[in-house]
Amino acid sequence: MSFSNDVRKEICTSVNDKDRRFACLYGMILFCRTLSEEYICFQSESRTSAELFRELFRAVFKKEIAVGEHIRKNGTVLHTCEIEAETAEAVFVRYRLSKENRAIDSEIIATNSLGVFTAGVFLACGSVNDPAKEYHLEFACPEEGLAVQLATLLGDIGVTAKTMLRRGQHIVYIKGSESIEDTLTFIGAPQCTLELINTKIYKDIRNKANRIANCDAANIDKVVKAAMKQIEDIKLIDKVIGLENISQELREVAQLRLENIDMSLQEIGEDLSEPISRSGVNHRFKKLAKMADEIRGGGGANEK
């Protein structure tokens, strides 16, 4: 089941009292694909949304309408509610709809029903991506004017929404996870908001773990490369000078390194006959590196 369907189902359970039913149905009608005085058609891939449209229409207009099905060429099913003739005219009168252009009537939407009106808009033309993949919520509005009004409405509640034209449709979209959380809560889907927050926490923890793992891998590579260079230096010194001919303190770290390529500087320091700090071990390896460089340069090695 998609995350969008989870949101639709939660919205449908929150529409109960008279005012909320009226405002929700207004959003669904105003933003449906086909709207005229002669014919109104609400369509959705969600059976839940279509069934709610039928229930709300029965409650508000005291008339029964059927939910039909239309199968597209790609196999997806559209659930359809059709309103015709005199009933469509009654809808225009009741909701004061304009024949010329669609527009949100702010007088119809009381402050306490603004959220449920927006929920109706979502049921008509909204969708939200699976937050595990991407943070994206959008409304595919039937007209440009409605898209602009909806973006403004969302801005009034503190949600950053943008508009664009995509394949002839006017899209209002929201990208930020926090703005999507606010929108879902506003339209009556708080459980889906919690699911999104939990998904975001999981993603953040996973990403942090990946960064730590990558950092650890990089550190291991760095340690191994350093150890290989130290072994190369030690073998050169042994070949040209002989480890038995260098100081006991340098010989001891050199032998530990030859025998333990994966040992850290701190571990080498702890394993010495007289333990020293990590920085002390590093200082001794620097002396060995200097001796090896002098040999490579043709000079003599001073540290014995």
Tab-separated table of N, CA, C and O in Angstrom, residues 102-191:
chain	number	residue	atom	x	y	z
A	102	ARG	N	-12.711	28.933	-11.812
A	102	ARG	CA	-12.748	28.366	-10.457
A	102	ARG	C	-11.895	29.224	-9.523
A	102	ARG	O	-10.822	29.690	-9.900
A	103	ALA	N	-12.376	29.382	-8.309
A	103	ALA	CA	-11.624	30.128	-7.304
A	103	ALA	C	-12.100	29.703	-5.920
A	103	ALA	O	-13.268	29.360	-5.724
A	104	ILE	N	-11.169	29.714	-4.976
A	104	ILE	CA	-11.518	29.360	-3.599
A	104	ILE	C	-12.290	30.517	-2.977
A	104	ILE	O	-11.819	31.659	-2.978
A	105	ASP	N	-13.455	30.225	-2.460
A	105	ASP	CA	-14.293	31.236	-1.811
A	105	ASP	C	-13.936	31.249	-0.321
A	105	ASP	O	-14.321	30.347	0.429
A	106	SER	N	-13.232	32.285	0.109
A	106	SER	CA	-12.765	32.343	1.495
A	106	SER	C	-13.919	32.452	2.489
A	106	SER	O	-13.784	32.063	3.647
A	107	GLU	N	-15.066	32.962	2.026
A	107	GLU	CA	-16.213	33.087	2.928
A	107	GLU	C	-16.812	31.725	3.263
A	107	GLU	O	-17.408	31.549	4.320
A	108	ILE	N	-16.653	30.784	2.354
A	108	ILE	CA	-17.198	29.440	2.609
A	108	ILE	C	-16.337	28.698	3.613
A	108	ILE	O	-16.822	27.921	4.437
A	109	ILE	N	-15.023	28.957	3.536
A	109	ILE	CA	-14.100	28.232	4.414
A	109	ILE	C	-13.898	29.007	5.702
A	109	ILE	O	-13.164	29.985	5.738
A	110	ALA	N	-14.537	28.568	6.754
A	110	ALA	CA	-14.322	29.191	8.065
A	110	ALA	C	-12.939	28.781	8.560
A	110	ALA	O	-12.360	27.796	8.109
A	111	THR	N	-12.404	29.544	9.491
A	111	THR	CA	-11.060	29.271	10.016
A	111	THR	C	-10.939	27.844	10.536
A	111	THR	O	-9.949	27.168	10.306
A	112	ASN	N	-11.958	27.340	11.205
A	112	ASN	CA	-11.873	26.004	11.804
A	112	ASN	C	-12.090	24.886	10.795
A	112	ASN	O	-12.025	23.715	11.133
A	113	SER	N	-12.389	25.217	9.540
A	113	SER	CA	-12.584	24.168	8.530
A	113	SER	C	-11.583	24.288	7.385
A	113	SER	O	-11.697	23.586	6.385
A	114	LEU	N	-10.598	25.178	7.531
A	114	LEU	CA	-9.598	25.365	6.481
A	114	LEU	C	-8.789	24.090	6.267
A	114	LEU	O	-8.506	23.697	5.126
A	115	GLY	N	-8.434	23.432	7.360
A	115	GLY	CA	-7.665	22.198	7.251
A	115	GLY	C	-8.420	21.099	6.546
A	115	GLY	O	-7.864	20.399	5.695
A	116	VAL	N	-9.686	20.926	6.867
A	116	VAL	CA	-10.464	19.851	6.255
A	116	VAL	C	-10.789	20.172	4.796
A	116	VAL	O	-10.915	19.275	3.957
A	117	PHE	N	-10.901	21.463	4.459
A	117	PHE	CA	-11.047	21.855	3.045
A	117	PHE	C	-9.791	21.420	2.277
A	117	PHE	O	-9.879	20.825	1.193
A	118	THR	N	-8.607	21.700	2.842
A	118	THR	CA	-7.353	21.311	2.202
A	118	THR	C	-7.237	19.785	2.127
A	118	THR	O	-6.669	19.244	1.176
A	119	ALA	N	-7.809	19.095	3.112
A	119	ALA	CA	-7.844	17.630	3.056
A	119	ALA	C	-8.659	17.169	1.847
A	119	ALA	O	-8.275	16.225	1.145
A	120	GLY	N	-9.779	17.854	1.587
A	120	GLY	CA	-10.590	17.532	0.416
A	120	GLY	C	-9.821	17.763	-0.877
A	120	GLY	O	-9.921	16.986	-1.832
A	121	VAL	N	-9.023	18.837	-0.900
A	121	VAL	CA	-8.184	19.124	-2.073
A	121	VAL	C	-7.182	17.991	-2.280
A	121	VAL	O	-6.962	17.534	-3.407
A	122	PHE	N	-6.589	17.523	-1.186
A	122	PHE	CA	-5.630	16.425	-1.295
A	122	PHE	C	-6.303	15.176	-1.850
A	122	PHE	O	-5.748	14.485	-2.711
A	123	LEU	N	-7.518	14.884	-1.369
A	123	LEU	CA	-8.234	13.702	-1.853
A	123	LEU	C	-8.574	13.822	-3.337
A	123	LEU	O	-8.644	12.820	-4.052
A	124	ALA	N	-8.763	15.057	-3.814
A	124	ALA	CA	-9.104	15.279	-5.220
A	124	ALA	C	-7.896	15.203	-6.130
A	124	ALA	O	-7.977	14.649	-7.239
A	125	CYS	N	-6.764	15.763	-5.688
A	125	CYS	CA	-5.640	15.869	-6.627
A	125	CYS	C	-4.269	15.765	-5.965
A	125	CYS	O	-3.265	16.110	-6.581
A	126	GLY	N	-4.217	15.301	-4.731
A	126	GLY	CA	-2.946	15.270	-4.008
A	126	GLY	C	-2.276	13.903	-4.005
A	126	GLY	O	-2.918	12.873	-4.213
A	127	SER	N	-0.989	13.913	-3.761
A	127	SER	CA	-0.220	12.681	-3.590
A	127	SER	C	1.037	13.010	-2.796
A	127	SER	O	1.496	14.148	-2.779
A	128	VAL	N	1.583	11.999	-2.151
A	128	VAL	CA	2.815	12.188	-1.375
A	128	VAL	C	3.699	10.956	-1.566
A	128	VAL	O	3.207	9.830	-1.531
A	129	ASN	N	4.965	11.185	-1.802
A	129	ASN	CA	5.898	10.078	-2.044
A	129	ASN	C	6.202	9.322	-0.759
A	129	ASN	O	6.054	9.847	0.345
A	130	ASP	N	6.639	8.103	-0.923
A	130	ASP	CA	7.115	7.304	0.201
A	130	ASP	C	8.314	8.037	0.808
A	130	ASP	O	9.323	8.251	0.139
A	131	PRO	N	8.223	8.455	2.081
A	131	PRO	CA	9.323	9.240	2.682
A	131	PRO	C	10.635	8.470	2.774
A	131	PRO	O	11.692	9.085	2.933
A	132	ALA	N	10.581	7.149	2.660
A	132	ALA	CA	11.821	6.377	2.685
A	132	ALA	C	12.640	6.633	1.421
A	132	ALA	O	13.859	6.434	1.408
A	133	LYS	N	11.963	7.105	0.355
A	133	LYS	CA	12.640	7.354	-0.914
A	133	LYS	C	12.875	8.842	-1.163
A	133	LYS	O	13.937	9.246	-1.619
A	134	GLU	N	11.857	9.654	-0.896
A	134	GLU	CA	11.955	11.080	-1.229
A	134	GLU	C	10.913	11.870	-0.447
A	134	GLU	O	9.803	11.384	-0.214
A	135	TYR	N	11.272	13.103	-0.046
A	135	TYR	CA	10.319	13.992	0.608
A	135	TYR	C	9.660	14.851	-0.476
A	135	TYR	O	10.275	15.795	-0.990
A	136	HIS	N	8.424	14.509	-0.834
A	136	HIS	CA	7.748	15.247	-1.902
A	136	HIS	C	6.239	15.056	-1.769
A	136	HIS	O	5.741	13.929	-1.778
A	137	LEU	N	5.525	16.171	-1.625
A	137	LEU	CA	4.067	16.167	-1.608
A	137	LEU	C	3.599	17.142	-2.674
A	137	LEU	O	4.175	18.223	-2.822
A	138	GLU	N	2.552	16.780	-3.425
A	138	GLU	CA	2.105	17.686	-4.479
A	138	GLU	C	0.601	17.624	-4.688
A	138	GLU	O	-0.071	16.654	-4.318
A	139	PHE	N	0.085	18.690	-5.301
A	139	PHE	CA	-1.311	18.782	-5.727
A	139	PHE	C	-1.299	19.085	-7.224
A	139	PHE	O	-0.714	20.085	-7.653
A	140	ALA	N	-1.946	18.238	-8.019
A	140	ALA	CA	-2.040	18.470	-9.463
A	140	ALA	C	-3.355	19.219	-9.730
A	140	ALA	O	-4.410	18.624	-9.908
A	141	CYS	N	-3.275	20.537	-9.726
A	141	CYS	CA	-4.470	21.384	-9.795
A	141	CYS	C	-5.013	21.488	-11.228
A	141	CYS	O	-4.242	21.544	-12.183
A	142	PRO	N	-6.333	21.562	-11.374
A	142	PRO	CA	-6.929	21.626	-12.719
A	142	PRO	C	-6.758	22.969	-13.417
A	142	PRO	O	-6.850	23.043	-14.632
A	143	GLU	N	-6.513	24.045	-12.654
A	143	GLU	CA	-6.356	25.368	-13.262
A	143	GLU	C	-5.256	26.154	-12.552
A	143	GLU	O	-4.986	25.948	-11.362
A	144	GLU	N	-4.650	27.072	-13.303
A	144	GLU	CA	-3.541	27.849	-12.763
A	144	GLU	C	-3.961	28.710	-11.574
A	144	GLU	O	-3.252	28.810	-10.573
A	145	GLY	N	-5.124	29.344	-11.686
A	145	GLY	CA	-5.590	30.218	-10.606
A	145	GLY	C	-5.746	29.477	-9.296
A	145	GLY	O	-5.396	29.996	-8.226
A	146	LEU	N	-6.266	28.248	-9.365
A	146	LEU	CA	-6.422	27.442	-8.152
A	146	LEU	C	-5.054	27.086	-7.563
A	146	LEU	O	-4.881	27.071	-6.346
A	147	ALA	N	-4.096	26.800	-8.440
A	147	ALA	CA	-2.747	26.459	-7.972
A	147	ALA	C	-2.133	27.623	-7.199
A	147	ALA	O	-1.544	27.443	-6.129
A	148	VAL	N	-2.284	28.829	-7.732
A	148	VAL	CA	-1.734	30.020	-7.077
A	148	VAL	C	-2.418	30.245	-5.722
A	148	VAL	O	-1.765	30.521	-4.712
A	149	GLN	N	-3.754	30.116	-5.700
A	149	GLN	CA	-4.491	30.303	-4.445
A	149	GLN	C	-4.100	29.270	-3.400
A	149	GLN	O	-3.937	29.588	-2.223
A	150	LEU	N	-3.943	28.017	-3.837
A	150	LEU	CA	-3.593	26.946	-2.902
A	150	LEU	C	-2.200	27.168	-2.325
A	150	LEU	O	-1.985	26.992	-1.124
A	151	ALA	N	-1.255	27.575	-3.171
A	151	ALA	CA	0.107	27.849	-2.695
A	151	ALA	C	0.096	28.975	-1.663
A	151	ALA	O	0.810	28.926	-0.651
A	152	THR	N	-0.732	29.981	-1.906
A	152	THR	CA	-0.858	31.095	-0.963
A	152	THR	C	-1.463	30.626	0.351
A	152	THR	O	-1.009	30.999	1.431
A	153	LEU	N	-2.504	29.803	0.244
A	153	LEU	CA	-3.161	29.261	1.439
A	153	LEU	C	-2.158	28.473	2.288
A	153	LEU	O	-2.099	28.635	3.509
A	154	LEU	N	-1.357	27.630	1.646
A	154	LEU	CA	-0.365	26.845	2.379
A	154	LEU	C	0.695	27.757	3.002
A	154	LEU	O	1.155	27.523	4.120
A	155	GLY	N	1.053	28.828	2.283
A	155	GLY	CA	2.003	29.793	2.820
A	155	GLY	C	1.480	30.459	4.073
A	155	GLY	O	2.241	30.766	4.996
A	156	ASP	N	0.162	30.681	4.130
A	156	ASP	CA	-0.451	31.329	5.296
A	156	ASP	C	-0.335	30.481	6.562
A	156	ASP	O	-0.401	31.016	7.671
A	157	ILE	N	-0.184	29.161	6.399
A	157	ILE	CA	-0.039	28.306	7.584
A	157	ILE	C	1.433	27.960	7.831
A	157	ILE	O	1.755	27.082	8.632
A	158	GLY	N	2.325	28.657	7.105
A	158	GLY	CA	3.757	28.481	7.338
A	158	GLY	C	4.413	27.388	6.523
A	158	GLY	O	5.545	26.995	6.818
A	159	VAL	N	3.720	26.896	5.497
A	159	VAL	CA	4.273	25.831	4.655
A	159	VAL	C	4.835	26.444	3.371
A	159	VAL	O	4.146	27.201	2.682
A	160	THR	N	6.067	26.116	3.033
A	160	THR	CA	6.686	26.613	1.808
A	160	THR	C	6.270	25.737	0.633
A	160	THR	O	6.668	24.572	0.544
A	161	ALA	N	5.439	26.296	-0.250
A	161	ALA	CA	4.956	25.563	-1.426
A	161	ALA	C	5.314	26.337	-2.685
A	161	ALA	O	5.265	27.565	-2.710
A	162	LYS	N	5.684	25.609	-3.735
A	162	LYS	CA	6.025	26.223	-5.014
A	162	LYS	C	5.125	25.677	-6.117
A	162	LYS	O	4.493	24.629	-5.949
A	163	THR	N	5.070	26.381	-7.227
A	163	THR	CA	4.236	25.949	-8.342
A	163	THR	C	5.094	25.717	-9.587
A	163	THR	O	6.156	26.312	-9.747
A	164	MET	N	4.614	24.823	-10.444
A	164	MET	CA	5.275	24.595	-11.729
A	164	MET	C	4.258	24.006	-12.700
A	164	MET	O	3.185	23.506	-12.289
A	165	LEU	N	4.574	24.051	-13.981
A	165	LEU	CA	3.735	23.461	-15.022
A	165	LEU	C	4.398	22.173	-15.479
A	165	LEU	O	5.553	22.172	-15.894
A	166	ARG	N	3.669	21.047	-15.388
A	166	ARG	CA	4.221	19.758	-15.794
A	166	ARG	C	3.203	19.005	-16.638
A	166	ARG	O	2.121	18.670	-16.185
A	167	ARG	N	3.563	18.795	-17.886
A	167	ARG	CA	2.691	18.104	-18.845
A	167	ARG	C	1.273	18.668	-18.844
A	167	ARG	O	0.284	17.937	-18.790
A	168	GLY	N	1.198	19.984	-18.882
A	168	GLY	CA	-0.097	20.649	-18.968
A	168	GLY	C	-0.833	20.787	-17.654
A	168	GLY	O	-1.918	21.376	-17.606
A	169	GLN	N	-0.270	20.268	-16.568
A	169	GLN	CA	-0.919	20.358	-15.259
A	169	GLN	C	-0.196	21.385	-14.390
A	169	GLN	O	1.024	21.493	-14.422
A	170	HIS	N	-0.986	22.105	-13.619
A	170	HIS	CA	-0.440	23.111	-12.713
A	170	HIS	C	-0.202	22.445	-11.349
A	170	HIS	O	-1.152	22.070	-10.658
A	171	ILE	N	1.071	22.290	-11.013
A	171	ILE	CA	1.465	21.536	-9.822
A	171	ILE	C	1.852	22.477	-8.690
A	171	ILE	O	2.625	23.412	-8.885
A	172	VAL	N	1.295	22.228	-7.527
A	172	VAL	CA	1.751	22.870	-6.289
A	172	VAL	C	2.507	21.792	-5.522
A	172	VAL	O	1.953	20.733	-5.232
A	173	TYR	N	3.784	22.043	-5.208
A	173	TYR	CA	4.567	20.985	-4.580
A	173	TYR	C	5.317	21.491	-3.345
A	173	TYR	O	5.631	22.669	-3.218
A	174	ILE	N	5.581	20.539	-2.446
A	174	ILE	CA	6.271	20.810	-1.186
A	174	ILE	C	7.410	19.808	-1.066
A	174	ILE	O	7.202	18.602	-1.246
A	175	LYS	N	8.611	20.286	-0.772
A	175	LYS	CA	9.787	19.419	-0.726
A	175	LYS	C	10.322	19.164	0.688
A	175	LYS	O	10.720	18.059	1.009
A	176	GLY	N	10.373	20.164	1.528
A	176	GLY	CA	10.987	20.005	2.848
A	176	GLY	C	10.210	19.044	3.729
A	176	GLY	O	8.974	19.077	3.770
A	177	SER	N	10.924	18.178	4.429
A	177	SER	CA	10.249	17.189	5.285
A	177	SER	C	9.406	17.851	6.367
A	177	SER	O	8.290	17.398	6.654
A	178	GLU	N	9.902	18.945	6.952
A	178	GLU	CA	9.138	19.609	8.012
A	178	GLU	C	7.860	20.237	7.462
A	178	GLU	O	6.808	20.204	8.112
A	179	SER	N	7.934	20.815	6.265
A	179	SER	CA	6.741	21.393	5.647
A	179	SER	C	5.727	20.306	5.310
A	179	SER	O	4.512	20.509	5.449
A	180	ILE	N	6.204	19.136	4.877
A	180	ILE	CA	5.298	18.024	4.590
A	180	ILE	C	4.657	17.532	5.885
A	180	ILE	O	3.452	17.252	5.927
A	181	GLU	N	5.443	17.461	6.950
A	181	GLU	CA	4.900	17.063	8.251
A	181	GLU	C	3.785	18.029	8.683
A	181	GLU	O	2.714	17.603	9.139
A	182	ASP	N	4.047	19.324	8.552
A	182	ASP	CA	3.045	20.328	8.928
A	182	ASP	C	1.784	20.194	8.082
A	182	ASP	O	0.663	20.322	8.589
A	183	THR	N	1.958	19.927	6.792
A	183	THR	CA	0.809	19.798	5.891
A	183	THR	C	-0.024	18.572	6.244
A	183	THR	O	-1.264	18.649	6.304
A	184	LEU	N	0.636	17.441	6.468
A	184	LEU	CA	-0.096	16.216	6.809
A	184	LEU	C	-0.889	16.389	8.111
A	184	LEU	O	-2.036	15.951	8.220
A	185	THR	N	-0.270	17.038	9.090
A	185	THR	CA	-0.977	17.292	10.355
A	185	THR	C	-2.154	18.229	10.119
A	185	THR	O	-3.257	18.005	10.648
A	186	PHE	N	-1.954	19.251	9.308
A	186	PHE	CA	-2.986	20.255	9.015
A	186	PHE	C	-4.205	19.631	8.338
A	186	PHE	O	-5.343	20.018	8.610
A	187	ILE	N	-3.973	18.642	7.457
A	187	ILE	CA	-5.105	18.050	6.725
A	187	ILE	C	-5.708	16.840	7.442
A	187	ILE	O	-6.568	16.162	6.897
A	188	GLY	N	-5.241	16.576	8.655
A	188	GLY	CA	-5.892	15.530	9.452
A	188	GLY	C	-5.254	14.163	9.347
A	188	GLY	O	-5.952	13.148	9.452
A	189	ALA	N	-3.928	14.104	9.145
A	189	ALA	CA	-3.237	12.813	9.064
A	189	ALA	C	-2.045	12.788	10.029
A	189	ALA	O	-0.902	12.593	9.609
A	190	PRO	N	-2.283	12.975	11.335
A	190	PRO	CA	-1.166	13.031	12.292
A	190	PRO	C	-0.403	11.715	12.423
A	190	PRO	O	0.797	11.729	12.689
A	191	GLN	N	-1.074	10.576	12.253
A	191	GLN	CA	-0.374	9.293	12.339
A	191	GLN	C	0.631	9.134	11.201
A	191	GLN	O	1.724	8.608	11.386
